[in-house]
Amino acid sequence: MEGKLYILSGPSGAGKGTVCKQLLKEMPELVLSISMTTRKPRADEAEGISYFFVDKETFLHTKEEGGLLECAQHFDNYYGTPRHFVMDNLHDGKNVILEIEPVGALQVKAKVPESILIFLTVPSKNDLIERLKVRGSETEESIKKRMEKAEIELNQMEKYDYVVVNDTVENAVNQIKDIIGRKN
Ligand code: 5GP
C-alpha cells in the first residue's frame, strides 16, 4: 500500500521547524523530505541533512528537468522538494512529511490531491511578530515584509485539511500525531 503524504505549512514565525523536529523525534518512522535551496547554509546546518544547498543554476536546471515536486521563492531564495525521494518513499509504503511554505504546499495539494495539508499557526498575529523578533536575525524591514506575507498566507487557511494552533510545541505535536493516526 502507498504511504501518505503530509504537508506541514504556515506563515514564517509559526514554528514549523521546531514542531517538525519534535514530531520526528516522537514518530521516527515518519520520513522527512530534505529540500533543495539556493540559500546559504547557517552555522548549525549540514549539507544533505538540513537542505541540499545548491546554486541558482543547479536549482533551475533541476526544476526544468521535472526534478521538483514543487518550488517557491521565499524572499530572496528558491526552495524546492526533490520529487523522486518523496515518490519512492510513498511507493515503499512510508509516510512522508514536507515542512514547506504555503505557495509550495498548495502546489503539492494540486498535484497530489490525496496529500494531507496541515496549517500551523499561532494564537494571534502579535505572537507572530514576537516570534520573528526573538529570532534576532530579522530587521524591522524584514519583519514588516514577513508580516505582509503572513497576512496573505493566513487568508488561505481554509484551503487546508487541518489547522493546528501552535500555543505550545507539545500541544501542536500531539495534535499532528492525532491527525497522522487518523484514517484520513
Ligand atoms: P529557512 O530558510 O528558514 O530554512 O526556510 C524558509 C522557509 O522556506 C520556511 O517557511 C520553510 O518551511 C520553507 N521551505 C523549506 N523547504 C522548502 C521547500 O522545499 N519548498 C518550499 N516551498 N518551501 C520550503
Short mmCIF file of C-alpha atoms and ligand atoms in Angstrom, two decimals:
data_model
loop_
_atom_site.label_atom_id
_atom_site.label_comp_id
_atom_site.label_asym_id
_atom_site.label_seq_id
_atom_site.Cartn_x
_atom_site.Cartn_y
_atom_site.Cartn_z
CA MET A 1 0.00 0.00 0.00
CA GLU A 2 1.12 3.56 -0.72
CA GLY A 3 2.26 5.75 2.17
CA LYS A 4 0.60 9.06 2.97
CA LEU A 5 1.97 12.48 2.20
CA TYR A 6 1.67 15.10 4.96
CA ILE A 7 2.46 18.75 4.34
CA LEU A 8 3.21 20.94 7.32
CA SER A 9 2.96 24.57 6.29
CA GLY A 10 2.00 28.01 7.56
CA PRO A 11 3.46 31.51 7.88
CA SER A 12 7.08 32.08 8.76
CA GLY A 13 7.38 32.52 12.51
CA ALA A 14 4.67 29.95 13.26
CA GLY A 15 7.28 27.46 14.48
CA LYS A 16 7.11 24.85 11.68
CA GLY A 17 10.77 23.87 12.05
CA THR A 18 10.65 23.35 15.82
CA VAL A 19 7.35 21.46 15.71
CA CYS A 20 8.53 19.26 12.85
CA LYS A 21 11.77 18.37 14.65
CA GLN A 22 9.91 17.31 17.79
CA LEU A 23 7.33 15.40 15.74
CA LEU A 24 10.09 13.40 14.04
CA LYS A 25 11.63 12.57 17.44
CA GLU A 26 8.30 11.16 18.57
CA MET A 27 7.46 9.48 15.24
CA PRO A 28 10.80 8.27 13.88
CA GLU A 29 9.02 6.14 11.28
CA LEU A 30 7.89 9.32 9.51
CA VAL A 31 10.21 10.23 6.60
CA LEU A 32 11.22 13.89 6.30
CA SER A 33 11.81 15.22 2.80
CA ILE A 34 15.04 17.21 2.55
CA SER A 35 14.57 20.30 0.39
CA MET A 36 16.84 21.91 -2.12
CA THR A 37 17.61 25.60 -1.61
CA THR A 38 19.72 28.40 -3.01
CA ARG A 39 20.04 29.88 0.48
CA LYS A 40 23.49 29.80 2.09
CA PRO A 41 23.87 27.31 4.98
CA ARG A 42 23.65 28.68 8.52
CA ALA A 43 26.34 27.79 11.08
CA ASP A 44 24.48 24.78 12.50
CA GLU A 45 23.32 23.34 9.17
CA ALA A 46 24.78 20.43 7.23
CA GLU A 47 24.56 19.53 3.55
CA GLY A 48 22.04 16.77 2.88
CA ILE A 49 20.66 16.91 6.42
CA SER A 50 19.22 20.40 6.72
CA TYR A 51 18.98 21.02 2.97
CA PHE A 52 20.71 20.29 -0.29
CA PHE A 53 22.46 23.62 -0.78
CA VAL A 54 22.83 24.47 -4.46
CA ASP A 55 23.46 27.48 -6.68
CA LYS A 56 20.65 29.12 -8.64
CA GLU A 57 21.72 27.50 -11.91
CA THR A 58 21.57 23.97 -10.47
CA PHE A 59 18.21 24.73 -8.86
CA LEU A 60 16.65 25.99 -12.08
CA HIS A 61 18.13 23.11 -14.07
CA THR A 62 16.64 20.57 -11.63
CA LYS A 63 13.29 22.34 -11.90
CA GLU A 64 13.37 22.34 -15.73
CA GLU A 65 14.12 18.63 -15.75
CA GLY A 66 10.99 17.98 -13.66
CA GLY A 67 13.01 17.02 -10.60
CA LEU A 68 10.98 19.12 -8.17
CA LEU A 69 7.54 18.23 -6.86
CA GLU A 70 7.02 21.91 -6.01
CA CYS A 71 9.09 25.02 -5.68
CA ALA A 72 8.73 28.58 -4.48
CA GLN A 73 10.68 31.74 -4.00
CA HIS A 74 10.76 32.76 -0.35
CA PHE A 75 12.09 36.30 -0.08
CA ASP A 76 15.49 36.19 -1.83
CA ASN A 77 15.92 32.42 -2.18
CA TYR A 78 14.46 29.44 -4.02
CA TYR A 79 13.26 26.33 -2.21
CA GLY A 80 12.01 23.08 -3.70
CA THR A 81 11.09 19.48 -2.86
CA PRO A 82 13.05 16.80 -4.75
CA ARG A 83 10.39 14.65 -6.43
CA HIS A 84 12.00 11.19 -6.56
CA PHE A 85 12.80 10.89 -2.87
CA VAL A 86 9.19 11.65 -1.91
CA MET A 87 7.60 9.43 -4.56
CA ASP A 88 9.95 6.47 -3.92
CA ASN A 89 9.22 6.51 -0.19
CA LEU A 90 5.45 6.77 -0.77
CA HIS A 91 5.64 3.81 -3.16
CA ASP A 92 7.53 1.89 -0.49
CA GLY A 93 4.55 2.44 1.80
CA LYS A 94 6.25 5.01 4.03
CA ASN A 95 4.53 8.14 5.34
CA VAL A 96 6.40 11.25 4.24
CA ILE A 97 6.28 14.78 5.67
CA LEU A 98 7.19 18.05 3.95
CA GLU A 99 7.89 21.17 6.01
CA ILE A 100 7.44 23.93 3.43
CA GLU A 101 5.97 27.41 2.93
CA PRO A 102 2.37 27.86 1.70
CA VAL A 103 2.90 28.56 -2.04
CA GLY A 104 4.65 25.21 -2.43
CA ALA A 105 2.19 23.46 -0.12
CA LEU A 106 -0.75 24.36 -2.36
CA GLN A 107 1.21 23.23 -5.45
CA VAL A 108 1.66 19.78 -3.89
CA LYS A 109 -2.03 19.56 -2.97
CA ALA A 110 -2.93 20.34 -6.60
CA LYS A 111 -0.59 17.62 -7.90
CA VAL A 112 -1.24 15.03 -5.18
CA PRO A 113 -4.85 15.66 -4.08
CA GLU A 114 -4.79 12.85 -1.51
CA SER A 115 -1.97 14.60 0.38
CA ILE A 116 -2.93 15.97 3.81
CA LEU A 117 -2.38 19.69 4.30
CA ILE A 118 -1.74 20.88 7.84
CA PHE A 119 -1.65 24.61 8.54
CA LEU A 120 0.42 25.56 11.58
CA THR A 121 -0.42 28.94 13.02
CA VAL A 122 -0.09 30.91 16.24
CA PRO A 123 -2.79 32.14 18.66
CA SER A 124 -2.56 35.75 17.42
CA LYS A 125 -0.75 37.98 14.91
CA ASN A 126 1.16 39.53 17.82
CA ASP A 127 2.64 36.12 18.57
CA LEU A 128 3.99 36.02 15.02
CA ILE A 129 5.65 39.43 15.42
CA GLU A 130 7.11 38.41 18.79
CA ARG A 131 8.50 35.16 17.37
CA LEU A 132 10.08 36.90 14.42
CA LYS A 133 11.71 39.41 16.81
CA VAL A 134 13.01 36.64 19.08
CA ARG A 135 14.78 35.07 16.11
CA GLY A 136 17.09 38.09 16.27
CA SER A 137 18.09 37.74 12.64
CA GLU A 138 15.21 39.89 11.40
CA THR A 139 15.39 43.65 10.82
CA GLU A 140 12.34 45.92 11.23
CA GLU A 141 12.03 45.97 7.44
CA SER A 142 12.14 42.20 7.11
CA ILE A 143 9.63 41.73 9.96
CA LYS A 144 7.30 44.08 8.07
CA LYS A 145 7.74 42.08 4.84
CA ARG A 146 7.20 38.77 6.64
CA MET A 147 4.04 40.08 8.30
CA GLU A 148 2.66 41.22 4.92
CA LYS A 149 3.33 37.76 3.52
CA ALA A 150 1.85 36.13 6.63
CA GLU A 151 -1.33 38.17 6.16
CA ILE A 152 -1.82 36.64 2.69
CA GLU A 153 -0.96 33.16 3.98
CA LEU A 154 -3.38 33.39 6.91
CA ASN A 155 -6.17 34.12 4.44
CA GLN A 156 -5.53 30.78 2.74
CA MET A 157 -6.17 28.76 5.85
CA GLU A 158 -9.47 27.39 4.56
CA LYS A 159 -7.68 25.55 1.75
CA TYR A 160 -6.05 23.28 4.32
CA ASP A 161 -7.36 19.97 5.66
CA TYR A 162 -6.37 20.78 9.25
CA VAL A 163 -5.42 23.88 11.23
CA VAL A 164 -3.17 23.43 14.27
CA VAL A 165 -2.57 26.33 16.66
CA ASN A 166 0.98 26.31 17.98
CA ASP A 167 0.31 27.58 21.51
CA THR A 168 2.89 25.15 22.87
CA VAL A 169 5.12 22.78 20.91
CA GLU A 170 3.80 19.85 22.93
CA ASN A 171 0.16 20.65 22.09
CA ALA A 172 0.92 21.21 18.43
CA VAL A 173 2.89 17.95 18.14
CA ASN A 174 0.15 16.00 19.90
CA GLN A 175 -2.48 17.38 17.53
CA ILE A 176 -0.39 16.47 14.49
CA LYS A 177 0.24 12.97 15.87
CA ASP A 178 -3.53 12.66 16.22
CA ILE A 179 -4.05 13.71 12.60
CA ILE A 180 -1.45 11.21 11.39
CA GLY A 181 -3.06 8.47 13.49
CA ARG A 182 -6.41 9.00 11.78
CA LYS A 183 -7.61 7.15 8.73
CA ASN A 184 -7.62 10.22 6.51
P1 5GP B 1 14.57 28.70 6.11
O1 5GP B 1 15.37 29.47 5.11
O2 5GP B 1 14.31 29.49 7.35
O3 5GP B 1 15.17 27.34 6.39
O4 5GP B 1 13.15 28.40 5.44
C1 5GP B 1 12.38 29.43 4.93
C2 5GP B 1 11.01 28.91 4.54
O5 5GP B 1 11.12 28.01 3.43
C3 5GP B 1 10.30 28.15 5.65
O6 5GP B 1 8.95 28.62 5.68
C4 5GP B 1 10.35 26.71 5.17
O7 5GP B 1 9.23 25.98 5.61
C5 5GP B 1 10.31 26.91 3.67
N1 5GP B 1 10.81 25.76 2.90
C6 5GP B 1 11.81 24.91 3.22
N2 5GP B 1 11.97 23.99 2.27
C7 5GP B 1 11.04 24.25 1.32
C8 5GP B 1 10.70 23.63 0.07
O8 5GP B 1 11.25 22.63 -0.37
N3 5GP B 1 9.69 24.20 -0.63
C9 5GP B 1 9.01 25.30 -0.19
N4 5GP B 1 8.01 25.76 -0.95
N5 5GP B 1 9.31 25.90 0.96
C10 5GP B 1 10.31 25.38 1.71
#
